[in-house]
Structures are given as structure tokens and as C-alpha cells.
Short mmCIF file of C-alpha atoms in Angstrom, two decimals:
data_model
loop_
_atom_site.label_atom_id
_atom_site.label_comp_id
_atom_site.label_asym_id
_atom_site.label_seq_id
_atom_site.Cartn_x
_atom_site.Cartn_y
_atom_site.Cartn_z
CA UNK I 312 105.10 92.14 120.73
CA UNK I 313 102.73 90.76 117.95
CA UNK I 314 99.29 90.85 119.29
CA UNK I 315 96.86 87.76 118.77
CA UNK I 316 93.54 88.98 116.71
CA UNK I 317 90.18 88.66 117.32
CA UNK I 318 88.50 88.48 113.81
CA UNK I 319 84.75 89.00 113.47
CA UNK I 320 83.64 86.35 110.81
CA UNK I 321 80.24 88.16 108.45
CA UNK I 322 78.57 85.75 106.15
CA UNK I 323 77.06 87.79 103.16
CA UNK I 324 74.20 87.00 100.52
CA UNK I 325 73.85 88.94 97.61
CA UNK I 326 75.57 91.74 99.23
CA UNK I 327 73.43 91.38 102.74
CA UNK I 328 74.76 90.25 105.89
CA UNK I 329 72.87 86.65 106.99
CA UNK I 330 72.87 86.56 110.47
CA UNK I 331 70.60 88.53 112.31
CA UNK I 332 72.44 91.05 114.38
CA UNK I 333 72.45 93.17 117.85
CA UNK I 334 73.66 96.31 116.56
CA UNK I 335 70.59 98.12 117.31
CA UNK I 336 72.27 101.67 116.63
CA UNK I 337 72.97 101.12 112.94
CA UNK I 338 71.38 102.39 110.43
CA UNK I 339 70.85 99.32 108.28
CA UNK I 340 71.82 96.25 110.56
CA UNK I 341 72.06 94.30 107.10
CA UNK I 342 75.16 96.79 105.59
CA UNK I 343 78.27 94.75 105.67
CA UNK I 344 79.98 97.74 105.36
CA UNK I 345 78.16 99.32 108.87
CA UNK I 346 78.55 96.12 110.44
CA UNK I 347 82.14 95.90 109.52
CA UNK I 348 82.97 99.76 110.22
CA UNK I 349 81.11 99.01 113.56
CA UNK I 350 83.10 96.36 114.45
CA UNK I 351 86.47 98.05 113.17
CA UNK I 352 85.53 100.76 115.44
CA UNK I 353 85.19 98.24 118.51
CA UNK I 354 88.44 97.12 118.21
CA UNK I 355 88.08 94.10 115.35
CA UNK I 356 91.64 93.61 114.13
CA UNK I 357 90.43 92.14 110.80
CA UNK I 358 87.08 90.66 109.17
CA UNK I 359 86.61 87.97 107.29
CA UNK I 360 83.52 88.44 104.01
CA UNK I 361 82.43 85.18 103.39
CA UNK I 362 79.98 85.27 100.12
CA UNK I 363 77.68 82.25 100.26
CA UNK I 364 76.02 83.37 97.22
CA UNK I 365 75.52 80.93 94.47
CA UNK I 366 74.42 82.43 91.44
CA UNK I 367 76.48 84.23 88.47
CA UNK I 368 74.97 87.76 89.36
CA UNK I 369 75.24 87.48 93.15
CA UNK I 370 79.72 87.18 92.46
CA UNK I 371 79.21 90.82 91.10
CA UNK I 372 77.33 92.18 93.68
CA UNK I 373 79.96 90.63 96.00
CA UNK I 374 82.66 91.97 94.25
CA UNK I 375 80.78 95.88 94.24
CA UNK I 376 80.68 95.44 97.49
CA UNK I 377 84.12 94.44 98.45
CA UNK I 378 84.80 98.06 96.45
CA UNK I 379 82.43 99.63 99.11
CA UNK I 380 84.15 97.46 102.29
CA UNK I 381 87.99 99.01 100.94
CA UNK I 382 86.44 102.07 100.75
CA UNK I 383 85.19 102.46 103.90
CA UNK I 384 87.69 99.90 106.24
CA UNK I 385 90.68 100.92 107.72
CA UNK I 386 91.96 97.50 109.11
CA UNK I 387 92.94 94.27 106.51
CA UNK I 388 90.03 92.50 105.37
CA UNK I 389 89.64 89.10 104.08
CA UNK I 390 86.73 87.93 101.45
CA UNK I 391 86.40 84.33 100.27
CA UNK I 392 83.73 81.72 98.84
CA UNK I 393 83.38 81.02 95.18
CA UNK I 394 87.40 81.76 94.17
CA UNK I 395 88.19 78.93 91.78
CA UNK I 396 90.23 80.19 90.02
CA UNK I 397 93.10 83.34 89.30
CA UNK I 398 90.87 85.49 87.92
CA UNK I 399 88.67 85.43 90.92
CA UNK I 400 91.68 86.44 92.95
CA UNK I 401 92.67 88.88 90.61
CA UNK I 402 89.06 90.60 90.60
CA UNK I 403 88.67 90.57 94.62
CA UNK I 404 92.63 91.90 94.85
CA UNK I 405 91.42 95.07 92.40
CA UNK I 406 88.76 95.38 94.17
CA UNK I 407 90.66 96.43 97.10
CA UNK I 408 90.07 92.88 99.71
CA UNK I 409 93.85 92.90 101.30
CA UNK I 410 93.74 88.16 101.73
CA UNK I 411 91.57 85.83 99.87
CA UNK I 412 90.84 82.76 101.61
CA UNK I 413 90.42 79.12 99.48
CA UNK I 414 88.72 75.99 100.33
CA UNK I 415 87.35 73.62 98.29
CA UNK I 416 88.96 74.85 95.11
CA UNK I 417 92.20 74.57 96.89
CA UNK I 418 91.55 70.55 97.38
CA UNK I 419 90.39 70.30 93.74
CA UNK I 420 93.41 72.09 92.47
CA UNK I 421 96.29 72.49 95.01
CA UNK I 422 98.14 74.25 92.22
CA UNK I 423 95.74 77.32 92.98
CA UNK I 424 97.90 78.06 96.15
CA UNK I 425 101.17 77.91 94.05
CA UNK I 426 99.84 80.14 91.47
CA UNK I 427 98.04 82.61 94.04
CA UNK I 428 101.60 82.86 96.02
CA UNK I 429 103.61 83.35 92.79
CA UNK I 430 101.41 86.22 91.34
CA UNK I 431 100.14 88.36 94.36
CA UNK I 432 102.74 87.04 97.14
CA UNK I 433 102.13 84.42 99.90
CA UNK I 434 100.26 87.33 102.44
CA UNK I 435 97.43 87.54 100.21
CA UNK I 436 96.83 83.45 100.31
CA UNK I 437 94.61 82.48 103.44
CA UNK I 438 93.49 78.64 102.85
CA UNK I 439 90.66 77.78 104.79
CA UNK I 440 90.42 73.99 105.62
CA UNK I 441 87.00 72.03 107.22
CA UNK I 442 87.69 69.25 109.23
CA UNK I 443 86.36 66.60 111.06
CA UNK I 444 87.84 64.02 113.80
CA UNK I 445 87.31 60.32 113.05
CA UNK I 446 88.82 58.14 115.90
CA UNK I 447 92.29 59.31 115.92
CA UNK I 448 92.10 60.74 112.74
CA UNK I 449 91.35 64.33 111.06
CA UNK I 450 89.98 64.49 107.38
CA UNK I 451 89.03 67.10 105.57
CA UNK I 452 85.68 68.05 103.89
CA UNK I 453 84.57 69.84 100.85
CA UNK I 454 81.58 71.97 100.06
CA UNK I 455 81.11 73.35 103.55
CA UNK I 456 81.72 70.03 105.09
CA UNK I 457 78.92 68.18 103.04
CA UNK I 458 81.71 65.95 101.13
CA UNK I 459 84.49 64.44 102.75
CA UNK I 460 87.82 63.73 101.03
CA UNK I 461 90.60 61.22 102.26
CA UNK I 462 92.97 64.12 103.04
CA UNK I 463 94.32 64.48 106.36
CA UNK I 464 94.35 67.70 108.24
CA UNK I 465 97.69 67.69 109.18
CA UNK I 466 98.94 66.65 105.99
CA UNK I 467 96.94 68.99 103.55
CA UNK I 468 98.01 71.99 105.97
CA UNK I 469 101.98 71.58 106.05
CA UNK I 470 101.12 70.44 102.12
CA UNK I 471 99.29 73.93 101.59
CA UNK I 472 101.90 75.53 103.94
CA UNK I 473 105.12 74.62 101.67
CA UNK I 474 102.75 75.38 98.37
CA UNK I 475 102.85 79.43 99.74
CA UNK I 476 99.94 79.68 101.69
CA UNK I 477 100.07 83.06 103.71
CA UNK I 478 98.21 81.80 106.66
CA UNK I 479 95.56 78.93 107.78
CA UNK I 480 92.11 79.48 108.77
CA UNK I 481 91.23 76.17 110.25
CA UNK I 482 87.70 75.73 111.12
CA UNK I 483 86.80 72.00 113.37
CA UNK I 484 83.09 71.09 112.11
CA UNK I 485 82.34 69.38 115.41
CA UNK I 486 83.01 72.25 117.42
CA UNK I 487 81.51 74.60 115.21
CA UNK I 488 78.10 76.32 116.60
CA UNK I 489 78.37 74.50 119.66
CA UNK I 490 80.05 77.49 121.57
CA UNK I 491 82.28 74.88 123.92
CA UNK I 492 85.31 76.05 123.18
CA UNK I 493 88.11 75.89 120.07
CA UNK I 494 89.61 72.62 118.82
CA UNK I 495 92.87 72.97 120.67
CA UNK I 496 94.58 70.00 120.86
CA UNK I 497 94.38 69.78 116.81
CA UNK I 498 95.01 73.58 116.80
CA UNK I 499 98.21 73.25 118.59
CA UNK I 500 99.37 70.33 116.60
CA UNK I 501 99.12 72.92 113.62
CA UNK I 502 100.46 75.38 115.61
CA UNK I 503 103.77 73.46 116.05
CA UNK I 504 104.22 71.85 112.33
CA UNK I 505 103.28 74.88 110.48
CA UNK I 506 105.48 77.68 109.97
CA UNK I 507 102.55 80.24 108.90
CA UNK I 508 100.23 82.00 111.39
CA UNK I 509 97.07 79.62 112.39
CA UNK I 510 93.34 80.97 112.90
CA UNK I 511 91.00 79.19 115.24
CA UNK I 512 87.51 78.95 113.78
CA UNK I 513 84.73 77.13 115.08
CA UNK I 514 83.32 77.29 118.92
CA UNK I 515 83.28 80.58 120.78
CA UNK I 516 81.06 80.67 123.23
CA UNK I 517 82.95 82.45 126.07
CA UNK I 518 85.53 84.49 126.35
CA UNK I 519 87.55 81.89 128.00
CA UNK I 520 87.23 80.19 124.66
CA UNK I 521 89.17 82.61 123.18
CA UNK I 522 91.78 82.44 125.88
CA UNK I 523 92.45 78.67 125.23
CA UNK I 524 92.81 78.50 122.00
CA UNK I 525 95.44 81.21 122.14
CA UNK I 526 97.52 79.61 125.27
CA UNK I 527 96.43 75.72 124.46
CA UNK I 528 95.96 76.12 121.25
CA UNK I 529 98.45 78.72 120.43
CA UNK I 530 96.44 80.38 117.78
CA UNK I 531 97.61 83.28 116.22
CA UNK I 532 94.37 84.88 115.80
CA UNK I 533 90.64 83.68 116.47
CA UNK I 534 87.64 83.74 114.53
CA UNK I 535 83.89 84.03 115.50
CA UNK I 536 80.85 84.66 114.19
CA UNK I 537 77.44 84.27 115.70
CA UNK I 538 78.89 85.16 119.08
CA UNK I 539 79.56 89.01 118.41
CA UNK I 540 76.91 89.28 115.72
CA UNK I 541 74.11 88.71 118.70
CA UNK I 542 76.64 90.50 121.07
CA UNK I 543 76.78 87.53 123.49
CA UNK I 544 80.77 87.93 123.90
CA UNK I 545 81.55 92.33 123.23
CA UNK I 546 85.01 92.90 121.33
CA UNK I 547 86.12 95.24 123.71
CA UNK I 548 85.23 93.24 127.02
CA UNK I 549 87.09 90.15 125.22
CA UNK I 550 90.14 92.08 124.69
CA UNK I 551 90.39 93.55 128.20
CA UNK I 552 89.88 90.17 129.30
CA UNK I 553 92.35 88.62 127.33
CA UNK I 554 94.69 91.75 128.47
CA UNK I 555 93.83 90.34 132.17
CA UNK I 556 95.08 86.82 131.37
CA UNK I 557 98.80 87.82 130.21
CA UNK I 558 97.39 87.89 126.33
CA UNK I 559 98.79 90.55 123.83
CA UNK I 560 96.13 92.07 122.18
CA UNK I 561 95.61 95.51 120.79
CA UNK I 562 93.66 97.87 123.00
CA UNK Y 589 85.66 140.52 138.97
CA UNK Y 590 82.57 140.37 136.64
CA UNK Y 591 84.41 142.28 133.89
CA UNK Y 592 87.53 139.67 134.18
CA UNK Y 593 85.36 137.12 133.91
CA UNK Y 594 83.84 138.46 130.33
CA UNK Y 595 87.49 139.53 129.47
CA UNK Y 596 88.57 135.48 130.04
CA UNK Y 597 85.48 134.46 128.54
CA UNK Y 598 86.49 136.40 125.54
CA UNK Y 599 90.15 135.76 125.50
CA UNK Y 600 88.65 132.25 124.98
CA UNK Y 601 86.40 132.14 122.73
CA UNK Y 602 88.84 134.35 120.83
CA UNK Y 603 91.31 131.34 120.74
CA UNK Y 604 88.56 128.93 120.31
CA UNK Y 605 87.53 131.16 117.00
CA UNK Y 606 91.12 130.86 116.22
CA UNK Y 607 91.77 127.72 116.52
CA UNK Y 608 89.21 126.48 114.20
CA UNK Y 609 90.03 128.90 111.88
CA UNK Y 610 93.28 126.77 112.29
CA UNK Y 611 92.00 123.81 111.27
CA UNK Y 612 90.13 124.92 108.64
CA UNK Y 613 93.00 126.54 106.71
CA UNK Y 614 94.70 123.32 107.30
CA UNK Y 615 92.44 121.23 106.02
CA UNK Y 616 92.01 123.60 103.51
CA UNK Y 617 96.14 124.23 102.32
CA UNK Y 618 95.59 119.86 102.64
CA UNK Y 619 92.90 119.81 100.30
CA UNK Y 620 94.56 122.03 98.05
CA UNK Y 621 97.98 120.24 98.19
CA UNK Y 622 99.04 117.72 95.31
CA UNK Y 623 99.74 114.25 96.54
CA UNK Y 624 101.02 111.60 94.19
CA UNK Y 625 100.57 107.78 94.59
CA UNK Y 626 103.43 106.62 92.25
CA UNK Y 627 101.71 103.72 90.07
CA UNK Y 628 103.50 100.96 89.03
CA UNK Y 629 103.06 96.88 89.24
CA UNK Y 630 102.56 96.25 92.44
CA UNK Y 631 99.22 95.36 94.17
CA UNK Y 632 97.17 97.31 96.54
CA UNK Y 633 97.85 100.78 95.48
CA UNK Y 634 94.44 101.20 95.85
CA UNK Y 635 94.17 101.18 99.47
CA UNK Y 636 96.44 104.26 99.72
CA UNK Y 637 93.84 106.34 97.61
CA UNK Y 638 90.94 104.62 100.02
CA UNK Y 639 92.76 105.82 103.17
CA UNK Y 640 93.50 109.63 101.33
CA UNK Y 641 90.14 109.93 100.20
CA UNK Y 642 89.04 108.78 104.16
CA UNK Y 643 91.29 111.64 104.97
CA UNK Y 644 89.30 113.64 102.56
CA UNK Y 645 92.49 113.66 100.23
CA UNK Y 646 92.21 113.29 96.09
CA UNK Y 647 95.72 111.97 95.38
CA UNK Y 648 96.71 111.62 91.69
CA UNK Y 649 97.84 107.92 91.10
CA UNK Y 650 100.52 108.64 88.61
CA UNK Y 651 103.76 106.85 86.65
CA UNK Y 652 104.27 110.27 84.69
CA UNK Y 653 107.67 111.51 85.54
CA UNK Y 654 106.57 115.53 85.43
CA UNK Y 655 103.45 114.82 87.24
CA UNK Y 656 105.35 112.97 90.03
CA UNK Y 657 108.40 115.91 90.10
CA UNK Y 658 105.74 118.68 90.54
CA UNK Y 659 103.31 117.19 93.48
CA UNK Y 660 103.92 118.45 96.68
CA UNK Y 661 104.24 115.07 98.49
CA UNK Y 662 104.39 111.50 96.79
CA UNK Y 663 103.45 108.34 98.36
CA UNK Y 664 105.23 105.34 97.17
CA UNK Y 665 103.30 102.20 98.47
CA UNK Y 666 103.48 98.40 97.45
CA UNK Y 667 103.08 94.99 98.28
CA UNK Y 668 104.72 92.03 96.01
CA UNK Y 669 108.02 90.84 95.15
CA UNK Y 670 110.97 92.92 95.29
CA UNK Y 671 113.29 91.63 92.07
CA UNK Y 672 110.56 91.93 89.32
CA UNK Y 673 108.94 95.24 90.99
CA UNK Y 674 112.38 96.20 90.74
CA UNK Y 675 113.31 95.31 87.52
CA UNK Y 676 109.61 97.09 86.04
CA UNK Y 677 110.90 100.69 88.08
CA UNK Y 678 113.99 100.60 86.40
CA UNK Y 679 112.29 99.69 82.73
CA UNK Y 680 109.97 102.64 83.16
CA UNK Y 681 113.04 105.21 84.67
CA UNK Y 682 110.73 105.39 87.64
CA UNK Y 683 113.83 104.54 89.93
CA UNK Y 684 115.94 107.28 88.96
CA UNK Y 685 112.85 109.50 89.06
CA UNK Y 686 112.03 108.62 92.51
CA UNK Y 687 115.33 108.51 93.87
CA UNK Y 688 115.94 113.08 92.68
CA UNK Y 689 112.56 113.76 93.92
CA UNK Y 690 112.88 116.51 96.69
CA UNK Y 691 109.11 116.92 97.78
CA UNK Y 692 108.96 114.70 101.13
CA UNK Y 693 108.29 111.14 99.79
CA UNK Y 694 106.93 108.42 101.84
CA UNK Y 695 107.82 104.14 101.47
CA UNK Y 696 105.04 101.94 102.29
CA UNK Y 697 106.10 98.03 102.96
CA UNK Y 698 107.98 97.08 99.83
CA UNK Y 699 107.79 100.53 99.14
CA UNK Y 700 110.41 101.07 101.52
CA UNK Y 701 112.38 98.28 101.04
CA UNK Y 702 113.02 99.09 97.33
CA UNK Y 703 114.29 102.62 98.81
CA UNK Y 704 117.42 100.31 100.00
CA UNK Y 705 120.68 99.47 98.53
CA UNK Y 706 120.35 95.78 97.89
CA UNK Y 707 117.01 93.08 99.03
CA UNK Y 708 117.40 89.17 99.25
CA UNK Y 709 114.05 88.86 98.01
CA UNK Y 710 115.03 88.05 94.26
CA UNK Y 711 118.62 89.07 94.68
CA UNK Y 712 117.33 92.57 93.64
CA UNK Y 713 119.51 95.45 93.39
CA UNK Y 714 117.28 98.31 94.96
CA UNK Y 715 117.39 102.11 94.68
CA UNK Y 716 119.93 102.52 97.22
CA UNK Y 717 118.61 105.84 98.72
CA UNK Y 718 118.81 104.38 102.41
CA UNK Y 719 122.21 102.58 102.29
CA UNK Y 720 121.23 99.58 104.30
CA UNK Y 721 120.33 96.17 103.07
CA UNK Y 722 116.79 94.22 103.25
CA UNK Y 723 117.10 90.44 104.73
CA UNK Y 724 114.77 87.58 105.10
CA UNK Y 725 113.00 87.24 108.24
CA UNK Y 726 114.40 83.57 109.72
CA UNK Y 727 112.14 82.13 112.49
CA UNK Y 728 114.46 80.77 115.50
CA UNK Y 729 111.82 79.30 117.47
CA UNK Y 730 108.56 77.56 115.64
CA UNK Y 731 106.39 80.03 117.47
CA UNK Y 732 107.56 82.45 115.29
CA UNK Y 733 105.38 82.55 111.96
CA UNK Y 734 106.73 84.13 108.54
CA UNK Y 735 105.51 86.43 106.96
CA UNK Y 736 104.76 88.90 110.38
CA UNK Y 737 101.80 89.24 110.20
CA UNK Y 738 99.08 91.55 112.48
CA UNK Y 739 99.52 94.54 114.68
CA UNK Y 740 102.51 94.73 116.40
CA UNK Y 741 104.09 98.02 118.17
CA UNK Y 742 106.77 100.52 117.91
CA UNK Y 743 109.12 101.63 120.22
CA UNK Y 744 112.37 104.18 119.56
CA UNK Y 745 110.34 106.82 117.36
CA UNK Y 746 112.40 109.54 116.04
CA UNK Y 747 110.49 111.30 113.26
CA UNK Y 748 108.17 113.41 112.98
CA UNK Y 749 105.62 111.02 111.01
CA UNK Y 750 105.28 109.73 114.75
CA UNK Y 751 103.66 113.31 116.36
CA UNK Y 752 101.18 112.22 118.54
CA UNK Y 753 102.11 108.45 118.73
CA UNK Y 754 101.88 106.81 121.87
CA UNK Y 755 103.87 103.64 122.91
CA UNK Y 756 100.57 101.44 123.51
CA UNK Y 757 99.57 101.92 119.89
CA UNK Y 758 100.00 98.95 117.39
CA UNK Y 759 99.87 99.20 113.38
CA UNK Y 760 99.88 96.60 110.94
CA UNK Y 761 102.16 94.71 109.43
CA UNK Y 762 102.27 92.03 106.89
CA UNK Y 763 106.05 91.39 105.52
CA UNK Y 764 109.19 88.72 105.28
CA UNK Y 765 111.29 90.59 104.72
CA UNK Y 766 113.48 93.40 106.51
CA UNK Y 767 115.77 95.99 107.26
CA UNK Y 768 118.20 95.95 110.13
CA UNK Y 769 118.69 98.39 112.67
CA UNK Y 770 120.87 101.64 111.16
CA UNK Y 771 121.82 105.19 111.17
CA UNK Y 772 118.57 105.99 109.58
CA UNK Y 773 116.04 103.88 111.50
CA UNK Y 774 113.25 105.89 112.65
CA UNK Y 775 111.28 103.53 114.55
CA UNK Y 776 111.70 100.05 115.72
CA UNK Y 777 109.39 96.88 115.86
CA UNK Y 778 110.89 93.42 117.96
CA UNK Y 779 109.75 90.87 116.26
CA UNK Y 780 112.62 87.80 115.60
CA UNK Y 781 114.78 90.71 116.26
CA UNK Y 782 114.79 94.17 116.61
CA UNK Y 783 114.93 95.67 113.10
CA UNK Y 784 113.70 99.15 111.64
CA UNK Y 785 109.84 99.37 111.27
CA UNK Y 786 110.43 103.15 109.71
CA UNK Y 787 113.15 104.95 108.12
CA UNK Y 788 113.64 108.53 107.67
CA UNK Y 789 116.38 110.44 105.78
CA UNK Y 790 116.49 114.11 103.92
CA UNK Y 791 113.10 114.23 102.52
CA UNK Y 792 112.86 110.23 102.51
CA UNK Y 793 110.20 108.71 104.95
CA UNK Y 794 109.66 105.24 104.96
CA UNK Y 795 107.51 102.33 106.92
CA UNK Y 796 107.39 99.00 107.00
CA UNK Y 797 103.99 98.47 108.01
CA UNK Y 798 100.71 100.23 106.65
CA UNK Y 799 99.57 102.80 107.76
CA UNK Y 800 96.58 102.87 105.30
CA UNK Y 801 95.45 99.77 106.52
CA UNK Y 802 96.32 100.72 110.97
CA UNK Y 803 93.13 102.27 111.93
CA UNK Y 804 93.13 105.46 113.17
CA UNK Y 805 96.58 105.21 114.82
CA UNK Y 806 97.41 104.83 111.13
CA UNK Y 807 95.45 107.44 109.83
CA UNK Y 808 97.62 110.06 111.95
CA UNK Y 809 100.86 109.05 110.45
CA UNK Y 810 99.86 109.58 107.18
CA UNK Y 811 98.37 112.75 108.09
CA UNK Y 812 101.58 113.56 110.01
CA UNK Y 813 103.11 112.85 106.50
CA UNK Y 814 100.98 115.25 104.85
CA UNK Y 815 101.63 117.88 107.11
CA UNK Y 816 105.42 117.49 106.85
#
């Protein structure tokens, strides 16, 4: 049976990981590529690279380092921030990153998605969407949820979903970094129009988190960050947990 | 008693010496071996070389027709779309080249599906050295996402690309495509349906999921490969 995935989430700025870490027994805490190998090693069944760098000559030391990641990695690995356009795709593919994930340049130009899908196949197309819930409605934001545009979550997803996109990586902005739980109800809704595999983003705190958004929710996979980076929530304990509660996961 | 305790003690450590001298010729007649990665359009190519050199492995990433016929072992990996990968083999000869190879020859992914007769992915007209068809993946409940995507198990092994494989271990697949059940499955994966996850025949191995990119359970199979 497919197993759901637990995927460890590492911001990185010019080629450092952000986030202060537990890993006391690495060599350099900051090494993406330690951080990721340790996690690998703990039973990750993915990462996710996020480069939050701005500037011209931070993109190259994220792309040298995505070299370094394929080198080293022996699960799938997903890198995103600052893809606007093919070329980007094309440079982080050769590189050796397996999925590239799309946000805001995907609302700009939706076309991206079409053209991404056509050229390197839907698998490598991961479109990550921002939300917010306003009353009864979900819109989404740009920019790290600093802009918000009059698209509706539901909408833009089956939208990005018939355009070729490989998979969704949906992150809710209210739940994220308040560690009570997934956004399930909206996650399920997904779960049921989409016909591509869903990631939950945004509110692990527990590993009973991680439960619900796979049986409420019915993720496909789940995402966290800060949560295994200060080793609140170990990837081993989650998964023997998970194992407990009738979940599939790889042991 | 004393002296048959040395005499075991020896015995041991005899086999112990032996052992690792083993290994090291193995790793050794590995090192020395010729691997080919067969180049051509498709994407990710690279990751195959990543997961040799993990192994310690410097595989030759070749489209050269003599350079492919004279390695010992050739990898043929791939992800992208069948009809136009197709249709750039046959422009370079690289079909007909890798369907007389006789060296043991592993399909990754689309790698393996090209090794069929016929895929309906682009209405392609593969190589046809497994004679069995590929098919599209068709969800019948919505819980069931296309492409499969993640780690998923095997069950049925019947190769020996599989030595060592237990039936708790999970590799990783990312595909929409498949081939049915048939005289030449090797291992099988339930997901929609039962279907063939690897294929083996003559000196043709084949998988539909990556093992350069399944951990260590991964790692084995293509060192199981390399071993053949």
C-alpha cells in the first residue's frame, strides 16, 4: 500500500539553513546537506529546500548547493522559491532537485504550470498555494502571504490541477506556526476535488497533528518544519506512532 | 580443551580474514567493472551517476554505440514522455543498439517502459524487448491520486535484483503509467491494481520505481544489479 510521507520542510539562505536546529551531533548544524542526510537517515521520505534568498548571487549559491543535496540524498527532494520562469526549472532539474515547487509565479503566470508539465512531465510540478479563510471563504496570497489575490483556494487548485500540476503543497497561513493542528476540513475538501496527491503544510505541533490531517484531512503526505528542526516531534517516534493508529508509513 | 579453543579461535579469525578479503575483491572487481548510463533526452540521468558514485561507482554516461556494446553492465534510466523519448532513441539507432546488447541491462521508470512492445503515453511504439504493453493508470475511486507517487512496497519478487529484500521494505515510485501483470513480471506493486513494479527477462532487468532515489533499500538493488 502507498505510504503517507512525512516531509521535513528546511528553509535556506545563501546556502545556510535558517532555523536554528537540535541536531547537536552534526558537524555543522547549518549544512543543508547534514541536516538533510540526517533527516534522510531518520526516516524523512522527502525534503522540501526552500531558498528565501533574494539577491542575484544568493540563486547561484542555491543552485551549487542543490548539486551538493543530489549528490549526497538518496530519497526525492524538492527545492523551490524564486522559479519564475523555465529556465529556473530547467537549471534546478540539471542540477539534480527531482520536483520544483511554484507559488507566486504560478498566480502571475498560470501558463508556467502548462509549460513546466509539457517539458519535464507533470511529477516534477509541485505548486505550492498560501491561503487564508475569510468567513466562508478561502483566498489565496502572494509573496509569502503579504499580498492577497481574489483567487479562491479551491478554484486555483483544481485550475492548477487540470493545467499538469504533479502534486499540491497547500500551506493554511492561520494555522501556520501555531502548532494546533493541520487545516483539515479545507484539506479534505482538496483531498476530494483534486485528482493529484495533496501535502498538508502549516501546524504541527503534535504528533496527533499529523494523524488528522492524514485520516480527516486525508493528506497524502505532511509537511513540517520548526517542529523536527528543534526536535519537539522525532521522525521516527512519529512514524511508529502513526504505524500504531492504522497509518501506512514507511518504517 | 584450551587447544580447541585456540584452534576455533583460529578457524575464525581465518574466515573473518577471508571474508574481508571477500569484500574487498568485490568491491574491487566493482570498481574495476565498466558501467554505462545510456544518455539520451530524458531528465534525471544524473541521479543514477549520484547513486553509483554513493556506491563508490564511476559509470560512463554514454550515447556511443561501441562504448555502450563493450561495458560490462548498462543502466538505462529516464523520466519524461514516452512518444518523443521514443522517437529521439530511434533517430540516434540507440533502440536497436539497446535492444542486441547482451551485458545485463537494467530499465529505470520510463526506462523500462520503453523496453515494451507498445505505451499509451503518446501512442508510442516501444522497443518491444518485453512483449507486454504499457497502460495509463485510471483512478476508480478519488482517493486514488495519478501519477503514484511515494514509497509503496513489493510483494511476488522473483529476481535476483531482489537478494536481500524483505517484504516490509518500500521504494519509490513516481509514474502514470504501467505495465500489467505477465510472464515476465518480476515483482509486483498494488496500487489501482496489481501490475508489474519489475521485469526481468534474458539479460533484461527492469523497474518501475527508482532505485537511485529508495534509500538504502534502493541502494541494494542496484548493487544486486551490479553484482549480476
Amino acid at each position: 500500500m502507498l505510504a503517507k510521507r512525512i516531509i521535513p520542510c528546511l528553509d535556506i539562505k545563501d546556502g545556510q539553513t535558517v532555523k536554528g536546529t537540535n541536531f547537536v551531533n552534526l558537524r555543522q548544524a547549518g549544512d543543508p546537506v547534514e541536516l538533510g542526510r540526517a533527516y534522510s537517515e531518520q526516516g524523512a521520505d522527502e525534503l522540501v529546500y526552500l531558498d528565501i534568498t533574494a539577491s542575484h548571487e544568493g540563486r547561484k549559491t542555491f543552485t551549487d548547493l542543490v548539486k551538493r543535496i543530489a549528490a549526497h540524498i538518496n530519497i526525492p527532494f524538492t527545492v523551490g522559491g524564486g522559479i519564475n520562469e523555465l529556465s529556473d526549472v530547467d537549471r534546478l532539474l540539471n542540477a539534480g532537485a527531482d520536483k520544483v515547487s511554484i507559488n507566486s509565479s504560478a498566480i502571475r503566470n498560470p501558463n508556467l504550470v502548462d509549460e513546466i508539465a509539457k517539458h519535464f512531465g507533470s511529477q516534477v510540478c509541485v505548486v505550492a498555494i498560501d491561503a487564508k479563510q475569510t468567513g466562508d471563504d478561502w483566498k489565496c496570497y502572494l509573496h509569502g502571504g503579504r499580498i492577497e489575490t481574489d483567487k479562491n483556494l479551491f478554484e486555483w487548485a483544481k485550475e492548477v490541477n487540470n493545467r499538469g500540476a504533479g502534486e499540491i503543497l497547500f500551506t493554511s497561513m492561520d494555522h501556520d506556526g501555531v502548532k494546533n493542528g493541520y487545516a483539515n476540513q479545507a484539506l479534505s475538501i482538496l483531498a476530494e476535488r483534486l485528482t493529484i496527491p495533496v501535502i498538508a503544510s502549516g501546524g504541527a505541533g503534535r504528533m496527533e497533528h499529523f494523524r488528522d490531517a492524514f485520516i480527516t484531512g486525508k493528506a497524502d503526505a505532511a509537511l513540517a518544519a520548526s517542529v523536527f528542526h528543534f526536535g519537539e516531534i522525532k521522525i521516527p517516534e512519529l512514524k511508529h506512532y502513526l504505524c500504531k493508529q492504522g497509518i501506512n508509513v514507511r518504517l | 580443551m584450551n587447544k580447541n579453543r585456540i584452534y576455533v579461535h583460529t578457524v575464525r579469525k581465518d574466515i573473518r580474514i577471508k571474508k574481508r578479503k571477500l569484500l574487498k575483491h568485490n568491491c574491487y572487481l566493482l570498481k574495476r567493472m565498466k558501467i554505462a548510463v545510456i544518455k539520451y533526452n530524458a531528465g534525471n540521468i544524473y541521479s543514477v551517476d549520484h547513486a553509483l558514485r554513493r556506491l563508490g561507482i564511476e559509470a560512463s554516461i554514454t550515447s556511443d554505440k561501441e562504448e555502450l556494446m563493450s561495458a560490462d553492465k548498462v543502466i538505462f534510466p529516464g523520466v519524461g514522455e514516452a512518444g518523443s523519448t521514443m522517437n529521439f532513441l530511434r533517430k540516434h539507432q540507440l533502440d536497436k543498439v539497446i535492444k542486441d546488447l547482451k551485458q545485463p541491462v537494467l530499465g529505470i521508470c520510463l526506462g523500462m517502459q520503453l523496453m515494451c512492445r507498445f505505451s499509451e503515453e503518446g501512442n508510442a511504439h516501444c522497443m518491444g524487448i518485453f512483449d507486454t504493453d504499457v497502460k495509463m493508470l485510471r483512478p476508480t475511486r478519488h482517493e486514488d491520486k495519478v501519477p503514484h507517487m511515494g514509497w509503496n512496497t513489493l510483494t511476488h519478487v522473483r529476481s535476483s535484483l531482489f537478494k536481500g529484500f524483505t517484504k516490509d521494505e518500500f521504494v519509490y515510485f513516481v509514474h502514470s503509467f504501467y505495465v500489467p501483470l505477465n510472464e515476465f513480471t518480476a515483482a509486483q506493486t498494488d496500487y489501482i491494481l496489481p501490475y508489474s513494479s519489475a521485469l526481468h527477462k534474458d539479460n533484461f532487468y527492469a523497474t518501475q520505481f527508482h532505485p537511485e532515489k529508495s534509500g538504502t533499500a534502493g541502494e541494494r538493488i542496484l548493487k544486486n544489479f551490479l553484482e549480476l
